Amino acid sequence: MSQSTEQKFMNLLKEQSSYEEAIGLMAWDMRTKAPKKAVETRSEVLGVLSQKVHEIQTSDEMKTCLDDLEGKATNRIVQKAVEEAKETYERTAKIPTSEYKAYVTLQSKAESMWAEAKENNDFKSFQPYLEELVAYNRSFAEYWGYDKHKYDALLHNYEPGVTVEVLEQVFPKVRKSLTELLEQIKQAPVQPDPSLLEGHFPKGMQEGFSYEILHRMGYDFNAGRLDETVHPFAIGLNQNDVRVTTKYDEKDFRTAVFGTIHEGGHALYEQNIDPKLAFTPLATGTSMGIHESQSLFWENFVSRSRPFWENHYELFQNHAPERFEALALDDFYKAVNEVKPSMIRIEADELTYCLHIMVRYELEKALIGGEIEVKDLPKLWNEKMEDYLGVTPANDAEGVLQDIHWSGGDFGYFPSYALGYMYAAQFQYTMKQELDFNEVIQKGNFKQIQGWLTEHIHQFGKMKKPLEILNDVTGEGLNPDYLVTYLTNKYKGIYKF
Amino acid sequence: MSQSTEQKFMNLLKEQSSYEEAIGLMAWDMRTKAPKKAVETRSEVLGVLSQKVHEIQTSDEMKTCLDDLEGKATNRIVQKAVEEAKETYERTAKIPTSEYKAYVTLQSKAESMWAEAKENNDFKSFQPYLEELVAYNRSFAEYWGYDKHKYDALLHNYEPGVTVEVLEQVFPKVRKSLTELLEQIKQAPVQPDPSLLEGHFPKGMQEGFSYEILHRMGYDFNAGRLDETVHPFAIGLNQNDVRVTTKYDEKDFRTAVFGTIHEGGHALYEQNIDPKLAFTPLATGTSMGIHESQSLFWENFVSRSRPFWENHYELFQNHAPERFEALALDDFYKAVNEVKPSMIRIEADELTYCLHIMVRYELEKALIGGEIEVKDLPKLWNEKMEDYLGVTPANDAEGVLQDIHWSGGDFGYFPSYALGYMYAAQFQYTMKQELDFNEVIQKGNFKQIQGWLTEHIHQFGKMKKPLEILNDVTGEGLNPDYLVTYLTNKYKGIYKF
């Protein structure tokens, strides 16, 4: 293959990722710094730049490069970039332009209708928009194609390689085990006392702890920064500029402490991708699920563990109200690990979170498959919540309307959250074979953990698919037993059942 | 003219200004928030986006639109946008692409060589780069064309309509008057005591004053924000997102106080441009000089005036160390208006600033005209400094090497600073015919001033050329007498000569 086609291809990718970096900065800015009135024009600018990305991805020039380079790339990075760009080209090309445009308009309308419907607790007003979104996604699934289940075509957008067949081997099992575990916990002799955590936590103190903990995790502040926002996120603009955001709730330190560590986990992934992948679509996390495994690894497996607090409780006390000096580590540890079924996914504990996901997964799978319809959702949602979590939403606002995902047409996204938990548990099990995990954490040697994750996961970016990474690292496929064992042991330790 | 060509043209301009907005945000970010390591990749991304702007400006599509629309636009905004875009197209097209590319490379190399040379006080190492830059600019001037003086072609980039002929009618006169005034001041019976202003000014206090004063000036924080930086600037991303930056020197409050007000003046201009001009090249200040007139108007004519401090000294005292409560307003006012010739332009007072500009203007005009050569600069610089300001640089680092402008090839830029002073003085004179200026300021009714400036200047963006605005507002052309009279009266009041 001539050098010049490859060069042309890499230049196209560089142009694309330049727009994406600009878009990323604008998105970060809009969610952290931008003045209120800037938003309207900024949205138009974002539209123009997003359109350019779309144009490059589907250009004739791109097509020619891809045709010429397929199977003839001079190295593995180019080869993988070709595969990635080809898939984007083909999936995009399969959607008729007019349908795509109508869908984009619908998405933005539906999101604002959802926000209104949620506020007014009025599912009916949102129903027709959700019906349209479902119809489009069913139709996209047909365009894209699938082997066995229509929903597979959508799953592919978030977790390539994971299908309904794969999920059905693990999700029902996880659901059953976790609901049983939840029952044991409810009836356990010891119950943590979360009221011990109440208090007033000045923002400055939380900020101090957040900076320090990110620093200790190995987050590079010369290649990132920490800012405040309403809905926290991490974003990689380029490998040397990966930003974390958090929220300081002065009544509840857990939002910032665990939230910062969670986003820090995402950020460490993006900061440690092989620099050789820069300016290609490979220079980011390989999937939603693997990304979530990294944030959850740090948030739960590290920072909700007892060894972590053995080392860091003093640091926390230094940044907390004085009376925490009298609160015993053990009571603190138990209280931050309370399991309590609630209505709201994003407030859920480590155990019930996956049950929230099961509700959503089962519903959206059936919805895309045509086994149920949008109008059935509110009732089914409440029934499943009762079955799996033992709680019933008082209304649709805290029931079927609670998440933004469906209003943006994001079907197939939810399973990634639960997969993240399972991947993380599998990674931890493997890591424990190689490192004295508890001791490493107890001593705060996070560089060892960070190094291990970089070596096995981070560096590859999108060079490996999610299940490929899982297999390479753990030597096996998706296996929910590790998560169930981890949670069982953890809660047995806390609840003494 | 068919609607569709006009629509096509406006779409091209929208695409261009979308890139420019993204570039602006990246520039702001790099100078305020971006982590250190981000810079390398971000610079490449900036390069890609700047290249896109250049491509649009010089595209065949643009040429066709311009040819079709010339003299046939359906309204004045489109007509002005056509004129603006046509000029950009033509001036850019006149430079051979290979020369332009070589020049861009030279610019970036020369800037870093200049920084090094300044640090090492070594003009000789920078000389060959400066010689090349001058050669390019002489050659660009030939490509662009001019009537009488080669330097006119470069002046046009910053102050269209202003030529050597115009400047020669005013600059020597100003120079003579100001050097005479400086002599009188040096020998005056009363001398301000700047040591009264010494102290430790905690950043938080300066920040508080800066926010409050911007707010009072009418700066809209819902369409802007204030951040810290090393070299303060204001930047308009769009009309509803115009950001101010400042620097807090804890040893000298004047940097932040007058600096914030200066940048606030720039920002008010950009915030108050007619929204109809959005997404066109007309949606910004019309020239460097008019822009500077706005920042200087607020910095000098407003905030260095006595009526201003009569109203705001208490606010300042609230944000300053306790001992300022005992410092009399009159002593404070005199001290912040001390005239003191120094080596460094950016630290100069209101009077000597223009003399610094005269040194630079006379040298760069002669340089471009071929009357002197680069090697002659250090000696000539020092001679002129002695002649006009009575001070001699100890070395080239505080002499000919002090400003960044020439190292970036920016010849023709300096005169705009002095023009800004003159424009501002003329605007103030006119304003005084209509408003009781001192009373308005003394009462802090800045909305009246802001409203007047918006009505006469801001709203037009680039719809009017600088001298056109000057004429429309003041009824006359460039006239340095107003500046000289203003400064003479001001300093007579302070120095009692």
XYZ file of N, CA, C and O in Angstrom, chain A residues 14-15 17-19 21-22 25-29 32-39 41-42 44-45 48-49 52 220-225 227 237-243 278-279, chain B residues 14-15 17-19 21-22 25-29 32-39 41-42 44-45 48-49 52 220-225 227 237-243 278-279:
344
model
N -6.925 12.834 11.816
C -6.431 13.942 12.644
C -7.401 15.128 12.585
O -7.672 15.763 13.608
N -7.904 15.385 11.387
C -8.869 16.473 11.257
C -10.103 16.157 12.116
O -10.579 16.991 12.883
N -10.345 14.173 14.716
C -10.149 14.224 16.170
C -9.856 15.648 16.635
O -10.070 15.971 17.805
N -9.406 16.507 15.738
C -9.262 17.922 16.102
C -10.639 18.537 16.371
O -10.826 19.256 17.352
N -11.604 18.244 15.496
C -12.965 18.737 15.754
C -13.498 18.148 17.048
O -14.135 18.824 17.844
N -11.841 17.203 19.628
C -11.218 17.837 20.798
C -11.866 19.202 21.073
O -12.137 19.551 22.226
N -12.115 19.951 20.008
C -12.774 21.256 20.168
C -14.181 21.066 20.737
O -14.610 21.802 21.634
N -13.915 20.274 24.434
C -13.635 21.452 25.261
C -14.896 22.303 25.421
O -15.194 22.800 26.502
N -15.643 22.443 24.321
C -16.882 23.226 24.406
C -17.883 22.562 25.346
O -18.577 23.237 26.112
N -17.942 21.228 25.297
C -18.870 20.505 26.171
C -18.460 20.688 27.635
O -19.291 20.987 28.495
N -17.160 20.529 27.898
C -16.657 20.737 29.268
C -16.994 22.147 29.741
O -17.494 22.351 30.842
N -16.719 23.104 28.862
C -16.935 24.509 29.207
C -18.406 24.779 29.516
O -18.733 25.442 30.488
N -19.264 23.565 32.946
C -18.504 24.030 34.108
C -18.367 25.550 34.174
O -18.585 26.135 35.218
N -17.996 26.183 33.075
C -17.568 27.578 33.145
C -18.426 28.549 32.343
O -18.444 29.738 32.654
N -19.043 28.085 31.281
C -19.661 29.015 30.330
C -20.755 29.838 30.987
O -21.553 29.319 31.758
N -20.799 31.141 30.666
C -21.884 31.960 31.188
C -23.219 31.516 30.571
O -23.257 30.959 29.487
N -24.273 31.783 31.322
C -25.611 31.297 30.968
C -26.011 31.632 29.539
O -26.482 30.775 28.786
N -25.798 32.893 29.177
C -26.300 33.321 27.862
C -25.490 32.771 26.692
O -25.878 32.898 25.540
N -24.306 32.196 26.984
C -23.451 31.701 25.891
C -24.035 30.483 25.204
O -23.721 30.186 24.058
N -24.905 29.786 25.945
C -25.303 28.437 25.533
C -25.946 28.378 24.145
O -25.654 27.481 23.357
N -25.714 30.246 21.314
C -24.796 30.298 20.177
C -23.829 29.115 20.204
O -23.535 28.504 19.180
N -23.341 28.784 21.408
C -22.400 27.683 21.535
C -23.010 26.390 20.978
O -22.330 25.591 20.339
N -25.136 26.120 18.595
C -25.085 26.179 17.126
C -23.685 25.839 16.614
O -23.524 25.120 15.639
N -22.686 26.371 17.310
C -21.299 26.087 16.925
C -21.011 24.594 17.072
O -20.397 23.973 16.200
N -22.378 22.829 14.120
C -21.541 22.954 12.917
C -20.353 21.984 12.991
O -20.056 21.264 12.029
N -19.694 21.928 14.127
C -18.509 21.063 14.249
C -18.876 19.574 14.245
O -18.161 18.758 13.654
N -19.335 18.497 10.818
C -18.055 18.269 10.129
C -17.515 16.871 10.437
O -17.008 16.180 9.543
N -2.772 12.804 37.145
C -1.748 13.793 36.830
C -2.385 15.168 36.618
O -3.017 15.418 35.586
N -2.212 16.038 37.599
C -2.800 17.379 37.497
C -2.105 18.258 36.455
O -2.620 19.314 36.104
N -0.946 17.825 35.974
C -0.339 18.551 34.853
C -0.972 18.165 33.529
O -0.649 18.714 32.476
N -1.834 17.140 33.585
C -2.541 16.701 32.370
C -4.033 16.630 32.672
O -4.748 15.792 32.108
N -4.481 17.503 33.552
C -5.895 17.497 33.894
C -6.210 18.561 34.915
O -5.335 19.325 35.325
N -7.471 18.646 35.324
C -7.858 19.580 36.358
C -9.183 19.120 36.980
O -9.868 18.267 36.434
N -12.878 20.471 38.454
C -13.817 21.591 38.519
C -15.161 21.125 39.068
O -15.423 19.942 39.162
N -9.934 15.294 26.601
C -9.862 16.137 25.392
C -8.732 15.616 24.514
O -8.861 15.447 23.320
N -7.609 15.399 25.153
C -6.568 14.563 24.561
C -5.903 13.871 25.752
O -6.250 14.139 26.902
N -4.942 13.002 25.463
C -4.383 12.196 26.533
C -3.735 13.046 27.622
O -3.646 12.629 28.772
N -3.300 14.229 27.249
C -2.650 15.119 28.197
C -3.574 16.204 28.730
O -3.123 17.217 29.261
N -4.856 15.992 28.525
C -5.822 16.936 29.055
C -7.116 16.189 29.345
O -8.047 16.185 28.545
N -7.130 15.537 30.496
C -8.278 14.720 30.890
C -8.842 15.330 32.163
O -8.181 15.332 33.200
N -10.035 15.884 32.065
C -10.553 16.698 33.170
C -11.606 15.966 34.002
O -12.422 15.241 33.463
N -2.666 8.667 19.582
C -3.180 10.040 19.487
C -3.679 10.364 18.079
O -3.144 9.878 17.094
N -4.717 11.202 18.028
C -5.295 11.657 16.748
C -5.902 10.516 15.920
O -6.001 10.632 14.701
N -20.893 31.426 8.590
C -21.258 30.789 9.859
C -20.273 29.666 10.192
O -19.855 29.516 11.344
N -19.914 28.915 9.166
C -18.945 27.844 9.403
C -17.623 28.464 9.881
O -17.031 28.026 10.859
N -17.113 31.344 11.336
C -17.127 31.914 12.690
C -17.324 30.830 13.741
O -16.954 31.028 14.901
N -17.849 29.690 13.352
C -17.912 28.563 14.295
C -16.503 28.081 14.630
O -16.177 27.836 15.795
N -15.675 27.945 13.613
C -14.283 27.565 13.874
C -13.609 28.633 14.721
O -12.849 28.337 15.636
N -14.939 30.621 16.847
C -15.398 30.554 18.237
C -14.690 29.417 18.982
O -14.256 29.581 20.126
N -14.549 28.270 18.313
C -13.837 27.138 18.926
C -12.376 27.516 19.182
O -11.817 27.233 20.244
N -12.192 29.811 22.191
C -12.343 29.104 23.468
C -11.052 28.362 23.812
O -10.606 28.371 24.967
N -10.437 27.752 22.797
C -9.176 27.041 23.051
C -8.094 28.017 23.492
O -7.290 27.705 24.382
N -8.064 29.190 22.878
C -7.059 30.193 23.239
C -7.282 30.656 24.680
O -6.341 30.739 25.472
N -8.532 30.953 25.012
C -8.856 31.364 26.387
C -8.429 30.264 27.364
O -7.781 30.541 28.376
N -8.790 29.039 27.030
C -8.490 27.900 27.899
C -6.983 27.750 28.100
O -6.515 27.545 29.219
N -5.746 30.281 30.558
C -6.335 30.375 31.903
C -6.414 29.032 32.625
O -6.058 28.934 33.777
N -6.906 27.998 31.944
C -7.287 26.774 32.652
C -6.511 25.531 32.235
O -6.428 24.580 33.011
N -6.045 25.495 31.015
C -5.522 24.237 30.474
C -4.323 23.736 31.272
O -3.451 24.514 31.645
N -4.290 22.424 31.541
C -3.118 21.868 32.214
C -1.887 21.988 31.307
O -2.006 22.035 30.078
N -0.732 22.030 31.961
C 0.534 22.292 31.263
C 0.765 21.373 30.066
O 1.128 21.817 28.982
N 0.547 20.087 30.311
C 0.883 19.138 29.248
C -0.089 19.158 28.068
O 0.167 18.543 27.042
N -1.227 19.823 28.240
C -2.231 19.831 27.166
C -1.766 20.618 25.954
O -2.242 20.410 24.831
N -0.836 21.535 26.207
C -0.544 22.576 25.226
C -0.078 22.032 23.871
O -0.478 22.518 22.818
N -0.596 19.141 22.151
C -1.662 18.645 21.273
C -2.642 19.752 20.913
O -3.079 19.869 19.766
N -2.987 20.574 21.932
C -3.932 21.653 21.673
C -3.428 22.560 20.568
O -4.200 23.031 19.725
N -1.632 21.744 18.041
C -1.867 21.078 16.750
C -3.325 21.212 16.322
O -3.630 21.442 15.152
N -4.214 21.041 17.302
C -5.648 21.171 17.004
C -5.960 22.590 16.539
O -6.698 22.797 15.569
N -5.017 22.911 12.966
C -6.000 22.312 12.042
C -7.186 23.248 11.843
O -7.621 23.510 10.720
N -7.699 23.801 12.935
C -8.879 24.664 12.820
C -8.553 26.002 12.144
O -9.371 26.514 11.376
N -8.577 25.513 8.545
C -9.935 25.459 7.980
C -10.463 26.871 7.732
O -11.096 27.127 6.707
N -21.830 42.288 31.811
C -22.869 41.296 32.070
C -22.229 39.948 32.390
O -21.727 39.265 31.502
N -22.276 39.572 33.654
C -21.666 38.294 34.056
C -22.470 37.081 33.580
O -21.975 35.962 33.635
N -23.675 37.307 33.109
C -24.406 36.190 32.488
C -23.952 35.965 31.054
O -24.379 35.016 30.393
N -23.120 36.870 30.567
C -22.587 36.742 29.209
C -21.067 36.885 29.263
O -20.443 37.380 28.328
N -20.476 36.462 30.362
C -19.032 36.570 30.496
C -18.564 36.022 31.824
O -19.368 35.540 32.629
N -17.269 36.080 32.079
C -16.731 35.659 33.360
C -15.354 36.293 33.559
O -14.770 36.823 32.614
N -11.467 35.600 35.003
C -10.496 34.588 35.415
C -9.112 35.203 35.543
O -8.871 36.313 35.093
N -16.003 35.349 22.525
C -16.208 34.078 21.807
C -17.453 34.208 20.944
O -17.477 33.846 19.780
N -18.484 34.720 21.565
C -19.609 35.258 20.810
C -20.141 36.394 21.664
O -19.643 36.637 22.770
N -21.147 37.096 21.140
C -21.594 38.299 21.831
C -22.082 38.001 23.245
O -22.032 38.864 24.117
N -22.529 36.788 23.476
C -23.026 36.418 24.790
C -22.013 35.633 25.612
O -22.362 34.949 26.561
N -20.770 35.691 25.179
C -19.718 35.030 25.941
C -18.415 35.789 25.721
O -17.594 35.428 24.880
N -18.284 36.866 26.455
C -17.120 37.744 26.331
C -16.383 37.716 27.667
O -16.905 38.174 28.670
N -15.199 37.129 27.673
C -14.531 36.849 28.937
C -13.403 37.828 29.245
O -12.664 38.234 28.355
N -24.248 38.614 14.306
C -23.706 37.322 14.750
C -23.380 36.421 13.568
O -24.040 36.455 12.528
N -22.348 35.617 13.731
C -21.923 34.650 12.713
C -21.452 35.303 11.414
O -21.492 34.680 10.363
